[in-house]
CSV table of C-alpha atoms in Angstrom, one decimal:
chain,number,residue,atom,x,y,z
A,1148,UNK,CA,-178.8,-50.1,35.3
A,1149,UNK,CA,-178.6,-53.9,35.7
A,1150,UNK,CA,-177.2,-55.6,38.8
A,1151,UNK,CA,-173.7,-56.8,38.2
A,1152,UNK,CA,-173.7,-60.4,39.4
A,1153,UNK,CA,-171.1,-63.1,40.1
A,1154,UNK,CA,-171.7,-66.8,40.5
A,1155,UNK,CA,-169.4,-68.9,42.7
A,1156,UNK,CA,-170.2,-72.5,42.3
A,1157,UNK,CA,-171.2,-73.9,38.8
A,1158,UNK,CA,-172.9,-77.2,39.7
A,1159,UNK,CA,-176.5,-77.9,38.9
A,1160,UNK,CA,-177.9,-74.9,40.8
A,1161,UNK,CA,-175.2,-72.5,39.7
A,1162,UNK,CA,-175.7,-73.3,36.0
A,1163,UNK,CA,-179.5,-73.1,36.4
A,1164,UNK,CA,-179.2,-69.7,38.0
A,1165,UNK,CA,-176.8,-68.6,35.3
A,1166,UNK,CA,-179.3,-69.4,32.7
A,1167,UNK,CA,-182.1,-67.5,34.4
A,1168,UNK,CA,-180.0,-64.5,35.4
A,1169,UNK,CA,-179.1,-64.0,31.8
A,1170,UNK,CA,-182.8,-64.0,30.9
A,1171,UNK,CA,-183.7,-61.5,33.6
A,1172,UNK,CA,-183.7,-57.8,32.6
A,1173,UNK,CA,-182.4,-56.6,36.1
A,1174,UNK,CA,-179.1,-58.6,36.0
A,1175,UNK,CA,-175.9,-58.9,34.1
A,1176,UNK,CA,-173.6,-61.8,34.9
A,1177,UNK,CA,-170.1,-60.3,35.1
A,1178,UNK,CA,-168.1,-63.3,36.4
A,1179,UNK,CA,-168.4,-67.0,37.1
A,1180,UNK,CA,-166.0,-69.3,39.0
A,1181,UNK,CA,-165.7,-72.9,40.3
A,1182,UNK,CA,-162.6,-74.8,41.4
A,1183,UNK,CA,-163.7,-77.7,39.2
A,1184,UNK,CA,-162.8,-77.5,35.5
A,1185,UNK,CA,-165.6,-79.8,34.5
A,1186,UNK,CA,-168.2,-77.5,36.1
A,1187,UNK,CA,-166.6,-74.5,34.4
A,1188,UNK,CA,-166.7,-76.2,31.0
A,1189,UNK,CA,-170.4,-77.2,31.5
A,1190,UNK,CA,-171.2,-73.5,32.4
A,1191,UNK,CA,-169.4,-72.2,29.4
A,1192,UNK,CA,-171.2,-74.7,27.2
A,1193,UNK,CA,-174.5,-73.3,28.5
A,1194,UNK,CA,-173.3,-69.7,28.3
A,1195,UNK,CA,-170.4,-69.3,25.9
A,1196,UNK,CA,-170.1,-65.5,26.5
A,1197,UNK,CA,-169.9,-65.8,30.3
A,1198,UNK,CA,-166.7,-64.4,31.8
A,1199,UNK,CA,-164.8,-67.2,33.6
A,1200,UNK,CA,-162.4,-65.7,36.2
A,1201,UNK,CA,-159.4,-67.3,37.9
A,1202,UNK,CA,-160.6,-67.2,41.6
A,1203,UNK,CA,-163.5,-66.6,43.9
A,1204,UNK,CA,-162.0,-63.3,44.9
A,1205,UNK,CA,-161.8,-62.1,41.3
A,1206,UNK,CA,-165.5,-63.0,40.9
A,1207,UNK,CA,-166.4,-61.1,44.1
A,1208,UNK,CA,-164.6,-58.0,42.9
A,1209,UNK,CA,-166.2,-58.1,39.5
A,1210,UNK,CA,-169.8,-57.8,40.8
A,1211,UNK,CA,-172.2,-55.9,43.1
A,1212,UNK,CA,-174.2,-59.1,43.9
A,1213,UNK,CA,-172.6,-62.5,44.6
A,1214,UNK,CA,-174.6,-65.7,44.3
A,1215,UNK,CA,-173.1,-68.5,46.2
A,1216,UNK,CA,-174.1,-71.9,44.8
A,1217,UNK,CA,-171.1,-73.8,46.2
A,1218,UNK,CA,-171.5,-76.7,48.7
A,1219,UNK,CA,-172.3,-75.6,52.3
A,1220,UNK,CA,-168.9,-75.9,54.0
A,1221,UNK,CA,-167.0,-73.3,51.9
A,1222,UNK,CA,-170.0,-71.0,51.8
A,1223,UNK,CA,-169.1,-69.1,54.9
A,1224,UNK,CA,-165.7,-68.1,53.7
A,1225,UNK,CA,-167.0,-66.7,50.4
A,1226,UNK,CA,-170.0,-65.0,52.1
A,1227,UNK,CA,-167.8,-63.1,54.6
A,1228,UNK,CA,-165.3,-62.2,51.8
A,1229,UNK,CA,-168.1,-60.8,49.7
A,1230,UNK,CA,-169.6,-58.9,52.7
A,1231,UNK,CA,-166.3,-57.4,53.6
A,1232,UNK,CA,-166.1,-56.0,50.1
A,1233,UNK,CA,-169.6,-54.5,50.4
A,1234,UNK,CA,-171.3,-56.8,48.1
A,1235,UNK,CA,-174.9,-58.0,48.3
A,1236,UNK,CA,-175.2,-61.8,48.8
A,1237,UNK,CA,-177.6,-64.5,47.7
A,1238,UNK,CA,-176.8,-67.7,49.5
A,1239,UNK,CA,-178.0,-71.2,48.5
A,1240,UNK,CA,-179.5,-73.2,51.3
A,1241,UNK,CA,-178.7,-74.9,53.6
A,1242,UNK,CA,-177.0,-72.0,55.4
A,1243,UNK,CA,-174.4,-74.5,56.6
A,1244,UNK,CA,-174.0,-77.8,58.3
A,1245,UNK,CA,-172.4,-76.7,61.6
A,1246,UNK,CA,-174.8,-74.6,63.7
A,1247,UNK,CA,-172.1,-72.8,65.6
A,1248,UNK,CA,-170.3,-71.8,62.5
A,1249,UNK,CA,-173.5,-70.6,60.9
A,1250,UNK,CA,-174.5,-68.5,64.0
A,1251,UNK,CA,-171.1,-66.9,63.8
A,1252,UNK,CA,-171.5,-66.2,60.0
A,1253,UNK,CA,-175.0,-64.7,60.5
A,1254,UNK,CA,-173.8,-62.3,63.2
A,1255,UNK,CA,-170.8,-61.2,61.2
A,1256,UNK,CA,-172.9,-60.7,58.0
A,1257,UNK,CA,-175.4,-58.6,59.9
A,1258,UNK,CA,-172.5,-56.5,61.2
A,1259,UNK,CA,-171.4,-55.7,57.6
A,1260,UNK,CA,-175.0,-54.5,56.9
A,1261,UNK,CA,-175.1,-55.6,53.3
A,1262,UNK,CA,-178.2,-57.0,51.6
A,1263,UNK,CA,-178.3,-60.8,52.2
A,1264,UNK,CA,-181.0,-63.4,51.5
A,1265,UNK,CA,-181.1,-67.2,51.2
A,1266,UNK,CA,-182.6,-69.1,48.3
A,1267,UNK,CA,-185.5,-71.0,49.6
A,1268,UNK,CA,-187.2,-71.3,46.3
A,1269,UNK,CA,-190.8,-71.1,47.5
A,1270,UNK,CA,-190.3,-67.8,49.4
A,1271,UNK,CA,-191.5,-65.5,46.6
A,1272,UNK,CA,-193.7,-68.2,44.9
A,1273,UNK,CA,-197.5,-68.1,44.3
A,1274,UNK,CA,-198.2,-71.1,46.5
A,1275,UNK,CA,-196.8,-69.6,49.7
A,1276,UNK,CA,-198.4,-66.2,49.0
A,1277,UNK,CA,-201.8,-67.8,48.2
A,1278,UNK,CA,-201.8,-70.1,51.2
A,1279,UNK,CA,-200.7,-67.3,53.5
A,1280,UNK,CA,-203.5,-65.1,52.2
A,1281,UNK,CA,-206.0,-67.9,52.6
A,1282,UNK,CA,-204.9,-68.5,56.2
A,1283,UNK,CA,-205.2,-64.8,57.1
A,1284,UNK,CA,-208.7,-64.7,55.5
A,1285,UNK,CA,-209.8,-67.7,57.6
A,1286,UNK,CA,-210.5,-69.9,54.5
A,1287,UNK,CA,-208.8,-72.9,56.1
A,1288,UNK,CA,-210.3,-72.4,59.5
A,1289,UNK,CA,-208.2,-73.2,62.5
A,1290,UNK,CA,-204.9,-74.6,61.5
A,1291,UNK,CA,-204.3,-78.1,62.7
A,1292,UNK,CA,-200.6,-78.6,61.5
A,1293,UNK,CA,-198.7,-79.8,58.5
A,1294,UNK,CA,-197.5,-83.1,56.9
A,1295,UNK,CA,-194.2,-83.2,55.0
A,1296,UNK,CA,-193.8,-86.4,52.9
A,1297,UNK,CA,-190.9,-87.3,50.6
A,1298,UNK,CA,-190.2,-90.6,48.7
A,1299,UNK,CA,-187.4,-91.1,46.2
A,1300,UNK,CA,-186.4,-94.1,44.3
A,1301,UNK,CA,-182.8,-93.0,44.6
A,1302,UNK,CA,-180.7,-90.2,46.1
A,1303,UNK,CA,-179.2,-88.1,44.7
A,1304,UNK,CA,-182.0,-88.0,42.1
A,1305,UNK,CA,-181.2,-88.6,38.5
A,1306,UNK,CA,-180.6,-85.0,37.6
A,1307,UNK,CA,-178.4,-84.4,40.7
A,1308,UNK,CA,-175.9,-87.2,39.9
A,1309,UNK,CA,-173.0,-84.8,39.0
A,1310,UNK,CA,-173.3,-83.2,42.5
A,1311,UNK,CA,-171.6,-86.1,44.2
A,1312,UNK,CA,-171.4,-84.3,47.6
A,1313,UNK,CA,-175.2,-84.7,47.9
A,1314,UNK,CA,-174.9,-88.4,48.8
A,1315,UNK,CA,-172.6,-87.9,51.8
A,1316,UNK,CA,-173.6,-87.4,55.4
A,1317,UNK,CA,-171.2,-84.5,55.9
A,1318,UNK,CA,-173.1,-82.0,53.7
A,1319,UNK,CA,-175.8,-83.8,51.6
A,1320,UNK,CA,-179.0,-85.7,52.1
A,1321,UNK,CA,-182.7,-85.1,51.4
A,1322,UNK,CA,-183.3,-83.5,54.8
A,1323,UNK,CA,-180.9,-80.6,54.1
A,1324,UNK,CA,-181.8,-80.4,50.4
A,1325,UNK,CA,-185.5,-80.8,50.3
A,1326,UNK,CA,-187.2,-81.1,53.7
A,1327,UNK,CA,-185.6,-77.8,54.6
A,1328,UNK,CA,-187.7,-76.1,52.0
A,1329,UNK,CA,-190.9,-77.4,53.5
A,1330,UNK,CA,-189.8,-76.6,57.0
A,1331,UNK,CA,-189.2,-73.0,55.9
A,1332,UNK,CA,-192.7,-72.9,54.3
A,1333,UNK,CA,-194.3,-74.4,57.4
A,1334,UNK,CA,-192.7,-71.8,59.6
A,1335,UNK,CA,-193.9,-69.0,57.4
A,1336,UNK,CA,-197.4,-70.3,57.9
A,1337,UNK,CA,-197.4,-71.7,61.4
A,1338,UNK,CA,-194.6,-69.7,63.1
A,1339,UNK,CA,-191.5,-71.0,64.8
A,1340,UNK,CA,-191.3,-74.8,65.2
A,1341,UNK,CA,-189.7,-76.9,67.9
A,1342,UNK,CA,-188.4,-80.4,67.4
A,1343,UNK,CA,-190.0,-83.0,69.7
A,1344,UNK,CA,-188.3,-86.1,68.3
A,1345,UNK,CA,-186.7,-87.5,65.2
A,1346,UNK,CA,-185.4,-90.9,63.9
A,1347,UNK,CA,-183.0,-90.9,61.0
A,1348,UNK,CA,-181.7,-94.1,59.4
A,1349,UNK,CA,-178.3,-94.3,57.8
A,1350,UNK,CA,-176.7,-97.0,55.6
A,1351,UNK,CA,-173.9,-99.3,56.9
A,1352,UNK,CA,-171.4,-97.0,55.2
A,1353,UNK,CA,-171.4,-94.2,57.7
A,1354,UNK,CA,-170.1,-91.7,55.2
A,1355,UNK,CA,-173.3,-91.8,53.3
A,1356,UNK,CA,-176.4,-89.7,54.0
A,1357,UNK,CA,-179.7,-90.7,55.5
A,1358,UNK,CA,-182.0,-93.1,53.7
A,1359,UNK,CA,-185.1,-92.6,55.9
A,1360,UNK,CA,-186.3,-89.9,58.3
A,1361,UNK,CA,-189.2,-89.5,60.6
A,1362,UNK,CA,-189.8,-86.5,62.9
A,1363,UNK,CA,-192.4,-84.6,64.9
A,1364,UNK,CA,-192.3,-80.9,65.5
A,1365,UNK,CA,-194.7,-78.5,67.1
A,1366,UNK,CA,-195.6,-74.8,66.8
A,1367,UNK,CA,-196.0,-72.4,69.7
A,1368,UNK,CA,-199.8,-72.9,69.4
A,1369,UNK,CA,-199.4,-76.7,69.6
A,1370,UNK,CA,-199.9,-77.5,66.0
A,1371,UNK,CA,-198.1,-80.7,65.0
A,1372,UNK,CA,-195.8,-81.0,61.9
A,1373,UNK,CA,-195.0,-84.5,60.9
A,1374,UNK,CA,-192.1,-85.4,58.6
A,1375,UNK,CA,-191.6,-88.7,56.7
A,1376,UNK,CA,-188.9,-89.3,54.1
A,1377,UNK,CA,-187.7,-92.5,52.4
A,1378,UNK,CA,-185.3,-93.5,49.7
A,1379,UNK,CA,-185.6,-96.8,47.7
A,1380,UNK,CA,-188.0,-98.9,45.7
A,1381,UNK,CA,-189.4,-98.6,42.2
A,1382,UNK,CA,-191.7,-95.6,42.5
A,1383,UNK,CA,-192.1,-92.0,41.2
A,1384,UNK,CA,-190.5,-89.3,43.2
A,1385,UNK,CA,-192.9,-87.6,45.7
A,1386,UNK,CA,-192.4,-84.4,47.6
A,1387,UNK,CA,-195.3,-82.6,49.2
A,1388,UNK,CA,-196.3,-80.4,52.0
A,1389,UNK,CA,-199.9,-80.3,53.3
A,1390,UNK,CA,-201.0,-77.4,55.5
A,1391,UNK,CA,-204.0,-78.7,57.3
A,1392,UNK,CA,-207.0,-76.7,58.4
A,1393,UNK,CA,-210.3,-77.5,60.1
A,1394,UNK,CA,-212.3,-76.2,57.1
A,1395,UNK,CA,-209.9,-76.9,54.3
A,1396,UNK,CA,-206.3,-78.1,53.7
A,1397,UNK,CA,-203.8,-77.1,51.0
A,1398,UNK,CA,-201.2,-79.4,49.5
A,1399,UNK,CA,-198.1,-78.2,47.6
A,1400,UNK,CA,-196.6,-80.9,45.5
A,1401,UNK,CA,-193.3,-80.7,43.6
A,1402,UNK,CA,-192.8,-77.3,45.2
A,1403,UNK,CA,-195.3,-75.5,42.9
A,1404,UNK,CA,-198.5,-77.5,42.5
A,1405,UNK,CA,-201.2,-76.1,44.8
A,1406,UNK,CA,-204.3,-78.1,45.5
A,1407,UNK,CA,-207.1,-77.9,48.1
A,1408,UNK,CA,-209.3,-80.4,49.9
A,1409,UNK,CA,-212.4,-79.8,52.1
A,1410,UNK,CA,-212.5,-83.4,53.0
A,1411,UNK,CA,-212.5,-85.1,49.6
A,1412,UNK,CA,-209.8,-85.6,47.1
A,1413,UNK,CA,-207.4,-82.7,46.6
A,1414,UNK,CA,-208.2,-80.6,43.6
A,1415,UNK,CA,-205.7,-78.5,41.7
A,1416,UNK,CA,-206.3,-74.8,42.1
A,1417,UNK,CA,-204.3,-73.7,39.1
A,1418,UNK,CA,-203.1,-75.2,35.8
A,1419,UNK,CA,-199.4,-76.1,35.7
A,1420,UNK,CA,-197.1,-73.5,34.1
A,1421,UNK,CA,-195.2,-74.8,31.1
A,1422,UNK,CA,-192.0,-74.4,33.1
A,1423,UNK,CA,-192.9,-74.0,36.8
A,1424,UNK,CA,-189.2,-73.8,37.8
A,1425,UNK,CA,-188.6,-70.9,35.5
A,1426,UNK,CA,-191.6,-69.1,37.0
A,1427,UNK,CA,-190.4,-69.7,40.5
A,1428,UNK,CA,-186.8,-68.6,39.7
A,1429,UNK,CA,-188.1,-65.4,38.1
A,1430,UNK,CA,-190.1,-64.6,41.2
A,1431,UNK,CA,-187.1,-65.1,43.4
A,1432,UNK,CA,-185.0,-62.9,41.1
A,1433,UNK,CA,-187.7,-60.2,41.0
A,1434,UNK,CA,-187.6,-60.1,44.8
A,1435,UNK,CA,-183.8,-60.3,44.9
A,1436,UNK,CA,-183.7,-57.1,42.8
A,1437,UNK,CA,-186.0,-55.5,45.5
A,1438,UNK,CA,-183.5,-56.6,48.2
A,1439,UNK,CA,-180.6,-55.1,46.4
A,1440,UNK,CA,-182.5,-51.8,46.1
A,1441,UNK,CA,-183.3,-51.8,49.8
A,1442,UNK,CA,-187.0,-52.5,49.3
A,1443,UNK,CA,-189.3,-54.9,51.1
A,1444,UNK,CA,-189.2,-58.4,49.7
A,1445,UNK,CA,-190.3,-62.0,50.4
A,1446,UNK,CA,-187.0,-63.7,50.3
A,1447,UNK,CA,-185.8,-65.9,53.2
A,1448,UNK,CA,-183.8,-63.9,55.8
A,1449,UNK,CA,-180.6,-65.1,57.5
A,1450,UNK,CA,-182.5,-65.6,60.7
A,1451,UNK,CA,-185.1,-67.8,59.0
A,1452,UNK,CA,-182.4,-69.8,57.3
A,1453,UNK,CA,-180.6,-70.3,60.6
A,1454,UNK,CA,-183.8,-71.5,62.3
A,1455,UNK,CA,-184.3,-74.1,59.6
A,1456,UNK,CA,-180.7,-75.2,59.8
A,1457,UNK,CA,-181.0,-75.7,63.6
A,1458,UNK,CA,-184.1,-77.9,63.0
A,1459,UNK,CA,-182.5,-79.8,60.2
A,1460,UNK,CA,-179.3,-80.7,62.0
A,1461,UNK,CA,-181.2,-81.7,65.2
A,1462,UNK,CA,-183.5,-83.9,63.0
A,1463,UNK,CA,-180.4,-85.6,61.5
A,1464,UNK,CA,-178.8,-86.1,64.9
A,1465,UNK,CA,-181.8,-88.1,66.0
A,1466,UNK,CA,-182.5,-86.1,69.1
A,1467,UNK,CA,-185.6,-86.8,71.2
A,1468,UNK,CA,-185.2,-83.5,73.0
A,1469,UNK,CA,-186.5,-80.1,72.0
A,1470,UNK,CA,-184.2,-78.1,69.7
A,1471,UNK,CA,-183.2,-74.5,70.3
A,1472,UNK,CA,-184.8,-73.4,67.0
A,1473,UNK,CA,-187.0,-70.9,68.6
A,1474,UNK,CA,-184.0,-69.0,69.8
A,1475,UNK,CA,-181.9,-69.2,66.6
């Protein structure tokens, strides 16, 4: 039997997941919903046979698994409603924007004891698995730390323009949307991180999200993670994480491209897939099926997602004191 799945939120991520859920043999999309008619129309153009329902509650009741691709602020309400109905839940990241609200949501979701995971897209990917194995085998030598670098000509990026909320300080920004992925990856490799200091820069319009970010974090072993992000200028987009070892370092670019250096130029370890995003999403959905079946899986847990949110919100606040991420 396939897993009956509902999608709440039909923006870029919701429509992308709709497309890949319909291709995956373990899932049947039984309901879709979004409060915005334009988003609904776009989803139906992509998938004419999808069943559009009149409310979030109707979507929840029509499924065994609920995928929440809505913006962060309403996510808690829908997640708790789904959990109260005994549904499995797959949450987009970030978990939220208010740490106290997210802590409360996490504790309440745990009490319902339903399967829950958060969609950090690299969790089930080859790059994280391969680098984790290399670290355990000692191929990188002693780990030194990590560098996270992002540069964008504009934000939101061209393909994100319809998701207008991404440009606002209240819910959007590159730190929540992209740097969070690489913080998650770094914690999987280095363990829990603590924020030492951060410096965000915002435009004069205080409603808008950050344009530059710099931060320093450390692991329990003293390994340093540096973060640098900037928006503006005529340049190609760049988003990369480098896990640095004394013998070798590994660089993950564009979420999927894995390369290695032993002191010289980074050399790609694998040929690019024709559609790396499709490969990554299939891996996530494969592990989501394991989660729904109560089996071990590699997806991000609620606790991991909360830890990343604590770090992200502290970075955005510009604190020079240690965050409480290690106790999230």
